[in-house]
Amino acid sequence: MSISKPTIKDVAELAGCGIATVSRVLNNSGPSSLASREKVLAAAEELDFKFNEFGRSLKSRRSKTIGVLVPTLCNPVFADAVQGVQQAAAVHGYDVILTSANYDQETEKTAMETLLAKQVDGVILTVSSPTNSIALRMLKEKHVPHCLIFNQPKDADVSAVGVDNVEAARIVGQKLFELGHRDAAFVAVQFAKSDRSADRYRGFAEIYAKHGLREPELLEVDYAPGDLEIALVNLFETSPSTTALFASNDMLALACIRALRSLGKSVPEDISVVGFDGIAVADLVHPKLATIATPCHAMGSKAAQLLVKALQNNEKPPTGVISLPFEFRCGESLTLAAKKKVAGRAVTRPAAAPATQMQPNK
Amino acid sequence: MSISKPTIKDVAELAGCGIATVSRVLNNSGPSSLASREKVLAAAEELDFKFNEFGRSLKSRRSKTIGVLVPTLCNPVFADAVQGVQQAAAVHGYDVILTSANYDQETEKTAMETLLAKQVDGVILTVSSPTNSIALRMLKEKHVPHCLIFNQPKDADVSAVGVDNVEAARIVGQKLFELGHRDAAFVAVQFAKSDRSADRYRGFAEIYAKHGLREPELLEVDYAPGDLEIALVNLFETSPSTTALFASNDMLALACIRALRSLGKSVPEDISVVGFDGIAVADLVHPKLATIATPCHAMGSKAAQLLVKALQNNEKPPTGVISLPFEFRCGESLTLAAKKKVAGRAVTRPAAAPATQMQPNK
DNA sequence: CCCCGTCGTGGAAACGTTTCCACTTTCACC
DNA sequence: GGTGAAAGTGGAAACGTTTCCACGACGGGG
């Protein structure tokens, strides 16, 4: 319990050799005799020697740390992904510095400045809009290796891991179509601030267009309490034939179900609701939420693996978007479109496909 | 866009002065004339100079980084707290290195080793069991300032921020008692691995003992699918008069509601269910979950503030447990105990107290 | 007019590491 | 028994910063 920690010098002294030898032995980074090897290891053990990472990083110019920037940890989707990054990084001896930007461009910028000041070796991030993100531009300018998650950037010169939001939304659209939903609406929060929402709406609308149907209504709502109810009332006034809602994420989908109930409509008897993300709680509620289950955790760990491998080879992660498999999970909140409103009861209820398991991360 | 970043030396050269002067000016850490002050600032601006944190930390022996260790980010409770830590830390110029231990003692240890190797200035953590946590002991031995969150350690020589789990559970117990629930059970996952669960059971049982009632049944369940159903079936066989369940956290409470439904019992008509934590989704589901709303975010930021202040004064955070206010949120999942089972329908339904708002973090 | 604070300044040492380089030592081989 | 290569070694420089200290200039009071 010395007042200050032992340094490589102390080890050298105790082992009776030079510090260079100690460094070589402890790092396996050069020739060393069996004799000195043993002495050094014994000395290090006895002193409980640990490298000082500052000295190390200062000399080697790498921090063994990767920065993470996400909009928020309150959305379980990002929390899962961060956990994935952290675990995958730990396996390779990398640490994670965490920042969050709360969907705010300015905060994104200052957070990135912090990360860069800490000399992170690379960054994994989700931004509001890849095309005009300041944070992303900073990374490019400073030539810091990075990998996007969740975002699916349009320009192909950046590395990214995500799911194909457009395709996923197409599948939702197709399912709804097959179940007879001819009039559907898309509900989103902060539509303007999320490229994912936009992609999802696009894929969804595409299917409806393909079948010659009217473009789904777009409901952009606020977090303000009551806002959702008002939007839904408006919707049912302008489009009373609406039989399905597609929400841009699961939390919002749950909020929709609650709002519908307060308007005297029940799910799925009167209206079907589909979410997006596949958060854990979606399977616990009643009715079970129909949703697109995305591999958030795997997204994080995959991105971390890509980044770490690139760092070890002293290069950039491979450019281009990697799309991970997702899965349509048919919950109880989705059913056949009610043909006609018969006394507020559902007409038929198809045998719901059993909720399939997510495939394990690999 | 030079190949390597400008150093303090480059700034000194451009400004025509020594590096000591540059350091003094940029850190406001010593006398300097107006003239040199201006020249240095101009030079730093022109070169877009940023301090190298490694050199800085190596010399000053502080990293301006705090380590965080939590069981998992998948539980929104911890995600919120981590977010709180991160935001509060950022305000004071501190960064956060994140690790998670997955409720595993061994992982806890290695995670702590990583944090210590990175020379974090302090640590904020939640451990499985404060009394025999290796990680916690390491912190004490190495004299690294730290602050627990969520945990409520029995020994008073450690700093901690949390809620009074025992008292909160007493309140739940009292509410249940007042609503006529004479036979209740406590449901927990990994009871042995969480001191919080134990505290909650203790407070709950205490109230029942006080009223001369039988000690609530303790159901310890697994995450394995189906396990909860089996446990509940057993419960209703041994204690058919059970009218209420108190779950050790909200996710589990939701799982209970679902399991009960699959057993043909409805909530709250047949059985009342109360959770713990107050996660956001608890308010969205039907029935709204009765729960203890805890200020997770505030817990994180409060701990961060304590720790940062202590670090700045070069001392340890104040020992003792700080208990933050919590709140009983009376959701729809809790109602009067059914007097007798009359045709599977509830007897009465009291006007549910409106779900009160959480007071904002302060 | 000299002395002595005060102020601003820059050289240099230190923080703990990696790594280059030059120096032994060893040993196989002719 | 010389020669050469190969293997092991430690001194020392460098990484970028903070900070101690010594030095010169400058001014006010005796």
PDB file of C-alpha atoms (C1' of nucleotides) in Angstrom, chain D:
ATOM      1  C1'  DG D   1      40.418 -20.663 -32.629  1.00  0.00           C
ATOM      2  C1'  DG D   2      38.888 -17.093 -35.291  1.00  0.00           C
ATOM      3  C1'  DT D   3      34.603 -15.291 -37.794  1.00  0.00           C
ATOM      4  C1'  DG D   4      29.691 -13.944 -38.302  1.00  0.00           C
ATOM      5  C1'  DA D   5      25.137 -13.977 -37.194  1.00  0.00           C
ATOM      6  C1'  DA D   6      21.769 -14.018 -33.815  1.00  0.00           C
ATOM      7  C1'  DA D   7      19.909 -13.147 -29.330  1.00  0.00           C
ATOM      8  C1'  DG D   8      19.571 -10.581 -25.202  1.00  0.00           C
ATOM      9  C1'  DT D   9      20.271  -6.373 -22.947  1.00  0.00           C
ATOM     10  C1'  DG D  10      20.038  -1.518 -21.053  1.00  0.00           C
ATOM     11  C1'  DG D  11      20.837   3.495 -21.912  1.00  0.00           C
ATOM     12  C1'  DA D  12      18.583   7.218 -23.708  1.00  0.00           C
ATOM     13  C1'  DA D  13      15.444   9.800 -26.492  1.00  0.00           C
ATOM     14  C1'  DA D  14      10.956  10.831 -27.338  1.00  0.00           C
ATOM     15  C1'  DC D  15       5.708  11.544 -26.564  1.00  0.00           C
ATOM     16  C1'  DG D  16       3.103  16.621 -24.615  1.00  0.00           C
ATOM     17  C1'  DT D  17       2.203  18.477 -20.685  1.00  0.00           C
ATOM     18  C1'  DT D  18       2.764  21.113 -15.881  1.00  0.00           C
ATOM     19  C1'  DT D  19       5.445  23.423 -12.773  1.00  0.00           C
ATOM     20  C1'  DC D  20       9.588  24.681 -10.260  1.00  0.00           C
ATOM     21  C1'  DC D  21      13.043  27.866 -10.381  1.00  0.00           C
ATOM     22  C1'  DA D  22      16.224  31.276 -11.773  1.00  0.00           C
ATOM     23  C1'  DC D  23      16.718  35.329 -14.273  1.00  0.00           C
ATOM     24  C1'  DG D  24      16.017  40.059 -16.129  1.00  0.00           C
ATOM     25  C1'  DA D  25      13.407  44.301 -16.161  1.00  0.00           C
ATOM     26  C1'  DC D  26      11.146  47.643 -13.815  1.00  0.00           C
ATOM     27  C1'  DG D  27       9.688  50.797 -10.449  1.00  0.00           C
ATOM     28  C1'  DG D  28       9.039  52.946  -5.775  1.00  0.00           C
ATOM     29  C1'  DG D  29      10.962  54.109  -1.372  1.00  0.00           C
ATOM     30  C1'  DG D  30      14.817  54.958   1.321  1.00  0.00           C
TER      31       DG D  30
END
